[in-house]
PDB file of C-alpha atoms in Angstrom:
ATOM      1  CA  MET I   1    -129.564 -19.207   2.853  1.00 96.00           C
ATOM      2  CA  LYS I   2    -132.144 -21.621   4.174  1.00 98.00           C
ATOM      3  CA  LEU I   3    -135.267 -21.380   2.030  1.00 98.00           C
ATOM      4  CA  LEU I   4    -138.556 -23.125   2.696  1.00 98.00           C
ATOM      5  CA  ARG I   5    -142.241 -23.141   1.801  1.00 98.00           C
ATOM      6  CA  LEU I   6    -144.942 -22.884   4.455  1.00 98.00           C
ATOM      7  CA  GLY I   7    -148.670 -23.520   4.539  1.00 98.00           C
ATOM      8  CA  GLU I   8    -151.360 -26.003   3.671  1.00 97.00           C
ATOM      9  CA  VAL I   9    -150.807 -28.506   0.865  1.00 96.00           C
ATOM     10  CA  GLY I  10    -151.092 -26.682  -2.453  1.00 94.00           C
ATOM     11  CA  ARG I  11    -151.106 -23.252  -0.788  1.00 97.00           C
ATOM     12  CA  GLU I  12    -147.515 -22.974   0.405  1.00 98.00           C
ATOM     13  CA  ARG I  13    -145.750 -19.616   0.443  1.00 98.00           C
ATOM     14  CA  PRO I  14    -141.986 -18.926   0.245  1.00 98.00           C
ATOM     15  CA  ALA I  15    -140.023 -18.131   3.389  1.00 98.00           C
ATOM     16  CA  ILE I  16    -136.485 -17.884   4.692  1.00 98.00           C
ATOM     17  CA  LEU I  17    -134.927 -18.882   7.991  1.00 97.00           C
ATOM     18  CA  ASP I  18    -132.958 -16.057   9.606  1.00 95.00           C
ATOM     19  CA  ALA I  19    -129.747 -16.436  11.611  1.00 91.00           C
ATOM     20  CA  GLU I  20    -131.692 -16.785  14.878  1.00 93.00           C
ATOM     21  CA  GLY I  21    -133.933 -19.523  13.480  1.00 94.00           C
ATOM     22  CA  ALA I  22    -137.007 -17.307  12.983  1.00 96.00           C
ATOM     23  CA  LEU I  23    -139.250 -17.737   9.956  1.00 97.00           C
ATOM     24  CA  ARG I  24    -139.472 -14.717   7.632  1.00 97.00           C
ATOM     25  CA  ALA I  25    -141.934 -14.233   4.767  1.00 98.00           C
ATOM     26  CA  LEU I  26    -140.590 -13.875   1.216  1.00 97.00           C
ATOM     27  CA  SER I  27    -143.898 -13.405  -0.611  1.00 95.00           C
ATOM     28  CA  SER I  28    -143.196  -9.719  -1.301  1.00 93.00           C
ATOM     29  CA  HIS I  29    -140.057 -10.715  -3.250  1.00 94.00           C
ATOM     30  CA  LEU I  30    -141.098 -13.849  -5.141  1.00 95.00           C
ATOM     31  CA  ARG I  31    -144.190 -15.835  -6.011  1.00 96.00           C
ATOM     32  CA  ASP I  32    -142.748 -19.261  -5.190  1.00 98.00           C
ATOM     33  CA  ILE I  33    -139.555 -21.291  -5.009  1.00 98.00           C
ATOM     34  CA  ASP I  34    -139.642 -23.391  -8.168  1.00 98.00           C
ATOM     35  CA  GLY I  35    -137.574 -24.360 -11.175  1.00 98.00           C
ATOM     36  CA  ASP I  36    -138.488 -21.293 -13.227  1.00 98.00           C
ATOM     37  CA  TRP I  37    -137.462 -18.995 -10.380  1.00 98.00           C
ATOM     38  CA  LEU I  38    -134.164 -20.837  -9.895  1.00 98.00           C
ATOM     39  CA  GLN I  39    -133.429 -20.814 -13.634  1.00 98.00           C
ATOM     40  CA  SER I  40    -134.061 -17.065 -13.830  1.00 97.00           C
ATOM     41  CA  GLY I  41    -131.384 -16.352 -11.206  1.00 96.00           C
ATOM     42  CA  GLY I  42    -133.714 -15.899  -8.270  1.00 96.00           C
ATOM     43  CA  LEU I  43    -131.139 -17.001  -5.718  1.00 96.00           C
ATOM     44  CA  GLU I  44    -128.787 -14.200  -6.739  1.00 95.00           C
ATOM     45  CA  GLU I  45    -131.566 -11.648  -6.340  1.00 92.00           C
ATOM     46  CA  LEU I  46    -132.056 -12.740  -2.715  1.00 94.00           C
ATOM     47  CA  ARG I  47    -128.412 -12.564  -1.665  1.00 91.00           C
ATOM     48  CA  GLY I  48    -128.526  -8.886  -0.733  1.00 87.00           C
ATOM     49  CA  LEU I  49    -131.603  -9.255   1.458  1.00 91.00           C
ATOM     50  CA  ASP I  50    -131.430  -8.883   5.216  1.00 92.00           C
ATOM     51  CA  PRO I  51    -133.865 -11.556   6.472  1.00 93.00           C
ATOM     52  CA  ARG I  52    -134.345  -9.622   9.710  1.00 91.00           C
ATOM     53  CA  ALA I  53    -136.034  -6.846   7.713  1.00 93.00           C
ATOM     54  CA  LEU I  54    -138.692  -9.245   6.410  1.00 96.00           C
ATOM     55  CA  PRO I  55    -142.037  -9.919   8.154  1.00 96.00           C
ATOM     56  CA  ARG I  56    -141.753 -12.517  10.875  1.00 97.00           C
ATOM     57  CA  ILE I  57    -144.058 -15.538  10.596  1.00 97.00           C
ATOM     58  CA  ALA I  58    -145.730 -16.454  13.864  1.00 95.00           C
ATOM     59  CA  GLY I  59    -146.615 -19.920  15.094  1.00 94.00           C
ATOM     60  CA  THR I  60    -145.593 -23.266  13.624  1.00 95.00           C
ATOM     61  CA  PRO I  61    -147.078 -23.545  10.142  1.00 97.00           C
ATOM     62  CA  ARG I  62    -146.802 -26.747   8.152  1.00 98.00           C
ATOM     63  CA  ILE I  63    -143.550 -27.016   6.165  1.00 98.00           C
ATOM     64  CA  GLY I  64    -143.948 -28.133   2.568  1.00 98.00           C
ATOM     65  CA  CYS I  65    -141.395 -29.453   0.120  1.00 98.00           C
ATOM     66  CA  PRO I  66    -138.939 -26.537  -0.315  1.00 98.00           C
ATOM     67  CA  VAL I  67    -139.207 -26.608  -4.122  1.00 98.00           C
ATOM     68  CA  ALA I  68    -142.535 -26.494  -5.976  1.00 98.00           C
ATOM     69  CA  GLY I  69    -143.327 -28.230  -9.255  1.00 97.00           C
ATOM     70  CA  ILE I  70    -140.407 -30.675  -9.279  1.00 98.00           C
ATOM     71  CA  ARG I  71    -140.227 -32.276 -12.715  1.00 98.00           C
ATOM     72  CA  LYS I  72    -137.763 -35.097 -12.130  1.00 98.00           C
ATOM     73  CA  PHE I  73    -136.965 -37.043  -8.950  1.00 98.00           C
ATOM     74  CA  ILE I  74    -133.854 -39.050  -9.801  1.00 98.00           C
ATOM     75  CA  CYS I  75    -132.400 -41.541  -7.320  1.00 98.00           C
ATOM     76  CA  VAL I  76    -129.061 -43.317  -7.044  1.00 97.00           C
ATOM     77  CA  GLY I  77    -128.982 -46.871  -5.732  1.00 93.00           C
ATOM     78  CA  LEU I  78    -126.210 -48.565  -3.754  1.00 91.00           C
ATOM     79  CA  ASN I  79    -124.102 -45.415  -3.639  1.00 95.00           C
ATOM     80  CA  TYR I  80    -122.499 -46.040  -0.220  1.00 93.00           C
ATOM     81  CA  ARG I  81    -119.808 -48.672   0.180  1.00 88.00           C
ATOM     82  CA  ASP I  82    -120.991 -49.675   3.638  1.00 84.00           C
ATOM     83  CA  HIS I  83    -124.627 -49.926   2.488  1.00 82.00           C
ATOM     84  CA  ALA I  84    -123.636 -52.131  -0.478  1.00 81.00           C
ATOM     85  CA  ALA I  85    -121.796 -54.391   1.974  1.00 81.00           C
ATOM     86  CA  GLU I  86    -124.864 -54.440   4.234  1.00 81.00           C
ATOM     87  CA  ALA I  87    -127.012 -55.518   1.276  1.00 77.00           C
ATOM     88  CA  GLY I  88    -124.485 -58.171   0.258  1.00 80.00           C
ATOM     89  CA  LEU I  89    -124.095 -56.605  -3.191  1.00 79.00           C
ATOM     90  CA  ALA I  90    -121.047 -55.666  -5.233  1.00 84.00           C
ATOM     91  CA  VAL I  91    -119.973 -52.033  -5.414  1.00 87.00           C
ATOM     92  CA  PRO I  92    -121.359 -50.775  -8.745  1.00 91.00           C
ATOM     93  CA  LEU I  93    -118.945 -49.769 -11.482  1.00 94.00           C
ATOM     94  CA  GLU I  94    -121.270 -46.955 -12.585  1.00 97.00           C
ATOM     95  CA  PRO I  95    -124.118 -45.232 -10.746  1.00 97.00           C
ATOM     96  CA  ILE I  96    -127.380 -47.177 -10.552  1.00 95.00           C
ATOM     97  CA  LEU I  97    -130.145 -44.759 -11.521  1.00 97.00           C
ATOM     98  CA  PHE I  98    -133.888 -45.016 -11.088  1.00 96.00           C
ATOM     99  CA  MET I  99    -136.772 -42.567 -10.934  1.00 96.00           C
ATOM    100  CA  LYS I 100    -139.172 -41.892  -8.115  1.00 98.00           C
ATOM    101  CA  ALA I 101    -142.621 -40.602  -9.109  1.00 98.00           C
ATOM    102  CA  THR I 102    -143.104 -36.930  -8.309  1.00 98.00           C
ATOM    103  CA  THR I 103    -146.485 -37.827  -6.759  1.00 98.00           C
ATOM    104  CA  ALA I 104    -144.472 -39.335  -3.891  1.00 98.00           C
ATOM    105  CA  ILE I 105    -143.130 -35.893  -2.913  1.00 98.00           C
ATOM    106  CA  GLN I 106    -144.408 -34.317   0.292  1.00 98.00           C
ATOM    107  CA  GLY I 107    -143.366 -32.053   3.127  1.00 98.00           C
ATOM    108  CA  PRO I 108    -140.676 -33.203   5.563  1.00 98.00           C
ATOM    109  CA  ASN I 109    -143.013 -33.708   8.512  1.00 98.00           C
ATOM    110  CA  ASP I 110    -146.090 -35.029   6.719  1.00 98.00           C
ATOM    111  CA  PRO I 111    -147.145 -38.578   7.684  1.00 98.00           C
ATOM    112  CA  VAL I 112    -145.791 -41.546   5.723  1.00 98.00           C
ATOM    113  CA  VAL I 113    -148.514 -43.988   4.684  1.00 98.00           C
ATOM    114  CA  ILE I 114    -147.835 -47.706   4.278  1.00 98.00           C
ATOM    115  CA  PRO I 115    -149.405 -48.500   0.878  1.00 97.00           C
ATOM    116  CA  ARG I 116    -152.245 -50.931   0.414  1.00 97.00           C
ATOM    117  CA  GLY I 117    -150.661 -54.393   0.370  1.00 95.00           C
ATOM    118  CA  GLY I 118    -147.386 -53.057   1.765  1.00 97.00           C
ATOM    119  CA  GLU I 119    -145.507 -55.474   4.029  1.00 95.00           C
ATOM    120  CA  LYS I 120    -141.901 -54.268   4.098  1.00 98.00           C
ATOM    121  CA  THR I 121    -141.897 -50.472   4.173  1.00 98.00           C
ATOM    122  CA  ASP I 122    -138.369 -49.228   4.823  1.00 98.00           C
ATOM    123  CA  TRP I 123    -136.473 -45.989   5.481  1.00 98.00           C
ATOM    124  CA  GLU I 124    -133.432 -44.360   3.827  1.00 98.00           C
ATOM    125  CA  VAL I 125    -131.903 -41.046   4.904  1.00 98.00           C
ATOM    126  CA  GLU I 126    -130.409 -39.389   1.809  1.00 98.00           C
ATOM    127  CA  LEU I 127    -128.690 -36.199   0.720  1.00 98.00           C
ATOM    128  CA  ALA I 128    -130.843 -34.566  -1.962  1.00 98.00           C
ATOM    129  CA  VAL I 129    -129.278 -32.261  -4.561  1.00 98.00           C
ATOM    130  CA  ILE I 130    -131.446 -29.484  -6.021  1.00 98.00           C
ATOM    131  CA  ILE I 131    -130.440 -28.454  -9.544  1.00 98.00           C
ATOM    132  CA  GLY I 132    -130.229 -24.678 -10.008  1.00 98.00           C
ATOM    133  CA  ARG I 133    -130.007 -24.286 -13.771  1.00 98.00           C
ATOM    134  CA  ARG I 134    -130.400 -26.313 -16.930  1.00 98.00           C
ATOM    135  CA  ALA I 135    -127.590 -28.851 -17.252  1.00 98.00           C
ATOM    136  CA  GLN I 136    -126.653 -30.996 -20.233  1.00 98.00           C
ATOM    137  CA  TYR I 137    -123.329 -32.801 -20.780  1.00 98.00           C
ATOM    138  CA  VAL I 138    -121.806 -31.090 -17.757  1.00 98.00           C
ATOM    139  CA  ALA I 139    -118.084 -31.458 -17.041  1.00 98.00           C
ATOM    140  CA  GLN I 140    -117.340 -32.889 -13.609  1.00 97.00           C
ATOM    141  CA  GLU I 141    -115.174 -29.908 -12.641  1.00 97.00           C
ATOM    142  CA  ASP I 142    -118.083 -27.548 -13.380  1.00 98.00           C
ATOM    143  CA  ALA I 143    -120.852 -29.668 -11.900  1.00 98.00           C
ATOM    144  CA  LEU I 144    -121.321 -27.868  -8.572  1.00 97.00           C
ATOM    145  CA  SER I 145    -122.001 -24.605 -10.411  1.00 97.00           C
ATOM    146  CA  TYR I 146    -125.270 -26.194 -11.575  1.00 98.00           C
ATOM    147  CA  VAL I 147    -126.386 -26.981  -8.007  1.00 98.00           C
ATOM    148  CA  ALA I 148    -128.738 -24.619  -6.162  1.00 98.00           C
ATOM    149  CA  GLY I 149    -128.334 -26.402  -2.846  1.00 98.00           C
ATOM    150  CA  PHE I 150    -129.124 -29.422  -0.741  1.00 98.00           C
ATOM    151  CA  CYS I 151    -131.953 -30.922   1.324  1.00 98.00           C
ATOM    152  CA  VAL I 152    -132.667 -33.879   3.545  1.00 98.00           C
ATOM    153  CA  ALA I 153    -134.669 -36.631   1.836  1.00 98.00           C
ATOM    154  CA  ASN I 154    -136.158 -39.877   3.111  1.00 98.00           C
ATOM    155  CA  ASP I 155    -136.272 -42.383   0.255  1.00 98.00           C
ATOM    156  CA  VAL I 156    -139.084 -44.447   1.764  1.00 98.00           C
ATOM    157  CA  SER I 157    -139.288 -47.821   0.019  1.00 98.00           C
ATOM    158  CA  GLU I 158    -141.707 -50.745  -0.020  1.00 98.00           C
ATOM    159  CA  ARG I 159    -139.235 -53.613  -0.365  1.00 96.00           C
ATOM    160  CA  ALA I 160    -141.852 -56.230  -1.260  1.00 96.00           C
ATOM    161  CA  PHE I 161    -142.893 -54.129  -4.270  1.00 96.00           C
ATOM    162  CA  GLN I 162    -139.285 -53.253  -5.097  1.00 94.00           C
ATOM    163  CA  MET I 163    -137.615 -56.661  -4.764  1.00 89.00           C
ATOM    164  CA  GLU I 164    -140.315 -59.298  -5.078  1.00 91.00           C
ATOM    165  CA  ARG I 165    -142.692 -58.056  -7.786  1.00 90.00           C
ATOM    166  CA  GLY I 166    -140.342 -58.096 -10.783  1.00 86.00           C
ATOM    167  CA  GLY I 167    -139.398 -55.259 -13.111  1.00 82.00           C
ATOM    168  CA  GLN I 168    -137.990 -51.928 -12.028  1.00 86.00           C
ATOM    169  CA  TRP I 169    -137.358 -50.571  -8.511  1.00 91.00           C
ATOM    170  CA  VAL I 170    -139.645 -47.626  -9.239  1.00 95.00           C
ATOM    171  CA  LYS I 171    -142.690 -49.660  -8.096  1.00 96.00           C
ATOM    172  CA  GLY I 172    -141.358 -49.867  -4.562  1.00 97.00           C
ATOM    173  CA  LYS I 173    -140.161 -46.277  -4.473  1.00 98.00           C
ATOM    174  CA  SER I 174    -143.079 -44.261  -5.827  1.00 98.00           C
ATOM    175  CA  CYS I 175    -146.003 -44.806  -3.457  1.00 98.00           C
ATOM    176  CA  ASP I 176    -147.752 -41.671  -2.242  1.00 98.00           C
ATOM    177  CA  THR I 177    -145.889 -40.040   0.707  1.00 98.00           C
ATOM    178  CA  PHE I 178    -142.646 -41.931  -0.085  1.00 98.00           C
ATOM    179  CA  GLY I 179    -140.678 -38.741  -0.880  1.00 98.00           C
ATOM    180  CA  PRO I 180    -140.403 -36.390   2.107  1.00 98.00           C
ATOM    181  CA  ILE I 181    -138.033 -33.524   1.193  1.00 98.00           C
ATOM    182  CA  GLY I 182    -136.902 -30.668   3.433  1.00 98.00           C
ATOM    183  CA  PRO I 183    -137.262 -28.855   5.767  1.00 98.00           C
ATOM    184  CA  TRP I 184    -135.084 -26.352   3.919  1.00 98.00           C
ATOM    185  CA  LEU I 185    -133.251 -25.830   0.679  1.00 98.00           C
ATOM    186  CA  VAL I 186    -129.793 -24.933   1.990  1.00 98.00           C
ATOM    187  CA  THR I 187    -127.939 -23.017  -0.700  1.00 97.00           C
ATOM    188  CA  LEU I 188    -124.578 -24.111  -2.017  1.00 95.00           C
ATOM    189  CA  ASP I 189    -122.683 -21.253  -0.359  1.00 94.00           C
ATOM    190  CA  GLU I 190    -123.547 -22.730   3.066  1.00 94.00           C
ATOM    191  CA  ILE I 191    -122.568 -26.289   2.067  1.00 93.00           C
ATOM    192  CA  PRO I 192    -119.823 -25.766  -0.545  1.00 89.00           C
ATOM    193  CA  ALA I 193    -118.254 -29.223  -0.018  1.00 88.00           C
ATOM    194  CA  PRO I 194    -120.915 -31.858   0.777  1.00 93.00           C
ATOM    195  CA  PHE I 195    -118.375 -34.637   1.226  1.00 93.00           C
ATOM    196  CA  HIS I 196    -118.284 -35.214   5.008  1.00 94.00           C
ATOM    197  CA  LEU I 197    -121.825 -34.600   6.268  1.00 97.00           C
ATOM    198  CA  ARG I 198    -123.133 -36.691   9.155  1.00 97.00           C
ATOM    199  CA  MET I 199    -126.401 -38.502   8.418  1.00 98.00           C
ATOM    200  CA  ARG I 200    -128.805 -40.135  10.855  1.00 98.00           C
ATOM    201  CA  LEU I 201    -132.201 -41.756  11.077  1.00 98.00           C
ATOM    202  CA  ASP I 202    -134.041 -42.877  14.216  1.00 98.00           C
ATOM    203  CA  VAL I 203    -137.161 -45.000  14.481  1.00 98.00           C
ATOM    204  CA  ASN I 204    -139.059 -44.489  17.749  1.00 98.00           C
ATOM    205  CA  GLY I 205    -135.972 -42.847  19.242  1.00 98.00           C
ATOM    206  CA  GLU I 206    -133.593 -45.687  18.328  1.00 98.00           C
ATOM    207  CA  ARG I 207    -130.645 -44.701  16.126  1.00 98.00           C
ATOM    208  CA  LEU I 208    -130.640 -47.080  13.142  1.00 98.00           C
ATOM    209  CA  GLN I 209    -128.723 -45.116  10.519  1.00 98.00           C
ATOM    210  CA  ASP I 210    -125.574 -43.255  11.553  1.00 97.00           C
ATOM    211  CA  GLY I 211    -123.372 -42.548   8.564  1.00 96.00           C
ATOM    212  CA  SER I 212    -121.608 -39.921   6.505  1.00 96.00           C
ATOM    213  CA  THR I 213    -121.498 -38.749   2.924  1.00 96.00           C
ATOM    214  CA  ARG I 214    -117.777 -39.549   3.014  1.00 95.00           C
ATOM    215  CA  THR I 215    -118.607 -43.211   2.223  1.00 94.00           C
ATOM    216  CA  MET I 216    -120.338 -42.290  -1.044  1.00 96.00           C
ATOM    217  CA  ILE I 217    -119.008 -44.249  -3.993  1.00 96.00           C
ATOM    218  CA  PHE I 218    -119.891 -41.519  -6.516  1.00 97.00           C
ATOM    219  CA  ASP I 219    -119.831 -38.003  -5.088  1.00 97.00           C
ATOM    220  CA  VAL I 220    -122.150 -35.110  -5.919  1.00 98.00           C
ATOM    221  CA  PRO I 221    -120.046 -33.501  -8.705  1.00 98.00           C
ATOM    222  CA  PHE I 222    -119.638 -36.858 -10.429  1.00 98.00           C
ATOM    223  CA  LEU I 223    -123.352 -37.660 -10.158  1.00 98.00           C
ATOM    224  CA  VAL I 224    -124.424 -34.325 -11.677  1.00 98.00           C
ATOM    225  CA  HIS I 225    -121.889 -34.802 -14.467  1.00 98.00           C
ATOM    226  CA  TYR I 226    -122.854 -38.443 -15.039  1.00 98.00           C
ATOM    227  CA  ILE I 227    -126.625 -38.011 -15.039  1.00 98.00           C
ATOM    228  CA  SER I 228    -126.384 -35.034 -17.395  1.00 98.00           C
ATOM    229  CA  GLN I 229    -124.857 -37.334 -20.028  1.00 98.00           C
ATOM    230  CA  PHE I 230    -128.145 -39.263 -20.229  1.00 98.00           C
ATOM    231  CA  MET I 231    -130.808 -36.609 -19.690  1.00 98.00           C
ATOM    232  CA  THR I 232    -131.127 -32.860 -19.445  1.00 98.00           C
ATOM    233  CA  LEU I 233    -131.336 -31.759 -15.832  1.00 98.00           C
ATOM    234  CA  GLU I 234    -133.707 -28.846 -15.323  1.00 98.00           C
ATOM    235  CA  ALA I 235    -133.740 -26.261 -12.556  1.00 98.00           C
ATOM    236  CA  GLY I 236    -135.658 -27.669  -9.614  1.00 98.00           C
ATOM    237  CA  ASP I 237    -134.917 -31.311 -10.426  1.00 98.00           C
ATOM    238  CA  VAL I 238    -133.947 -33.462  -7.436  1.00 98.00           C
ATOM    239  CA  ILE I 239    -131.159 -36.041  -7.275  1.00 98.00           C
ATOM    240  CA  SER I 240    -131.364 -38.247  -4.182  1.00 98.00           C
ATOM    241  CA  THR I 241    -127.865 -39.606  -3.778  1.00 98.00           C
ATOM    242  CA  GLY I 242    -128.178 -42.891  -1.859  1.00 97.00           C
ATOM    243  CA  THR I 243    -128.175 -44.017   1.748  1.00 96.00           C
ATOM    244  CA  PRO I 244    -125.666 -45.239   4.344  1.00 95.00           C
ATOM    245  CA  PRO I 245    -126.155 -48.567   6.189  1.00 94.00           C
ATOM    246  CA  GLY I 246    -128.851 -49.233   8.751  1.00 95.00           C
ATOM    247  CA  VAL I 247    -131.928 -49.617   6.573  1.00 96.00           C
ATOM    248  CA  GLY I 248    -134.657 -51.976   7.734  1.00 96.00           C
ATOM    249  CA  MET I 249    -133.884 -54.784   5.300  1.00 93.00           C
ATOM    250  CA  GLY I 250    -130.289 -54.765   6.568  1.00 92.00           C
ATOM    251  CA  GLN I 251    -131.236 -55.307  10.218  1.00 93.00           C
ATOM    252  CA  MET I 252    -130.746 -58.734  11.796  1.00 93.00           C
ATOM    253  CA  PRO I 253    -133.513 -59.858  11.568  1.00 95.00           C
ATOM    254  CA  PRO I 254    -134.990 -57.469   8.987  1.00 96.00           C
ATOM    255  CA  ARG I 255    -137.227 -54.802  10.491  1.00 97.00           C
ATOM    256  CA  PHE I 256    -139.848 -52.707   8.746  1.00 98.00           C
ATOM    257  CA  LEU I 257    -142.148 -49.818   9.540  1.00 98.00           C
ATOM    258  CA  ARG I 258    -145.488 -50.309  11.254  1.00 98.00           C
ATOM    259  CA  ALA I 259    -148.376 -47.918  11.881  1.00 98.00           C
ATOM    260  CA  GLY I 260    -147.568 -45.760  14.903  1.00 98.00           C
ATOM    261  CA  ASP I 261    -143.817 -45.666  14.299  1.00 98.00           C
ATOM    262  CA  VAL I 262    -142.068 -42.279  14.191  1.00 98.00           C
ATOM    263  CA  MET I 263    -139.017 -41.553  12.029  1.00 98.00           C
ATOM    264  CA  THR I 264    -136.592 -38.711  12.777  1.00 98.00           C
ATOM    265  CA  VAL I 265    -134.280 -37.976   9.858  1.00 98.00           C
ATOM    266  CA  GLY I 266    -131.408 -35.487   9.756  1.00 98.00           C
ATOM    267  CA  ILE I 267    -128.225 -34.426   7.977  1.00 98.00           C
ATOM    268  CA  GLU I 268    -125.582 -32.110   9.378  1.00 97.00           C
ATOM    269  CA  GLY I 269    -126.325 -28.510   8.397  1.00 97.00           C
ATOM    270  CA  LEU I 270    -129.534 -29.408   6.541  1.00 98.00           C
ATOM    271  CA  GLY I 271    -132.070 -29.753   9.342  1.00 98.00           C
ATOM    272  CA  GLU I 272    -134.360 -32.528  10.505  1.00 98.00           C
ATOM    273  CA  GLN I 273    -137.565 -34.257   9.448  1.00 98.00           C
ATOM    274  CA  THR I 274    -140.086 -36.124  11.632  1.00 98.00           C
ATOM    275  CA  GLN I 275    -142.681 -38.443  10.118  1.00 98.00           C
ATOM    276  CA  SER I 276    -145.342 -40.500  11.831  1.00 98.00           C
ATOM    277  CA  VAL I 277    -146.290 -43.725  10.043  1.00 98.00           C
ATOM    278  CA  LYS I 278    -149.890 -44.551   9.215  1.00 98.00           C
ATOM    279  CA  ALA I 279    -151.632 -47.541   7.703  1.00 97.00           C
ATOM    280  CA  TYR I 280    -153.371 -47.122   4.356  1.00 94.00           C
ATOM    281  CA  GLY I 281    -156.829 -45.663   4.941  1.00 86.00           C
ATOM    282  CA  GLN I 282    -155.989 -44.478   8.469  1.00 84.00           C
ATOM    283  CA  GLN I 283    -157.041 -40.910   9.199  1.00 71.00           C
TER     284      GLN I 283
END
């Protein structure tokens, strides 16, 4: 299934994408797509539905983040061998974890805003994992059973805040609009083995990231297992699993986003995002 949420910010309603790519309303079957609904087994209740029997949604409504009320946005740094080489850094022996503020989360096609004082705003196409049920001390062999599905994420980063201002990376990762997620939550049955998915990111039509999840250092089952040793993962939590090479700071010379740029971000089987870039205060 491909699940999504449509409508104005704060007023999104649940929907599903049918086999022909048409939007179908789910409001008669559930209030919203959120952690409580996932934890209660909501996905299983939808499996018998025929999307073609649901009301068709006309037009092109705004697409919101496919999961409401996300409690934790956990990110993994330097999780691709070729990206670590690009950054000139050693391959980590254990996953590098950091948090991204949930106030950064937005819809997949909402504008990205360069923060006040931002000078080096960068892009990162990432595979996002959506947790489907409460997970604590999970065994690696069981880890995928705790996953509801996957999404495209763009881990937008202000490198000057992240690398030059001391302290934790979270400062450069958590600015408003720095967490586009979507367009869809693609359930695990459609992507049962997320180990060889093509990933891409274009800026103004130029392909800058062209990679694959096959170069991950720590794969999805290991990450779910590993993170659950340090914190309880709750239904609806997001794990953004790292990026392949081609980020702005890895360009020769380094290249960063400017107002007016357009990013197009996609992962095989998970859809595509498009974000225009605005300066802080720009309408």
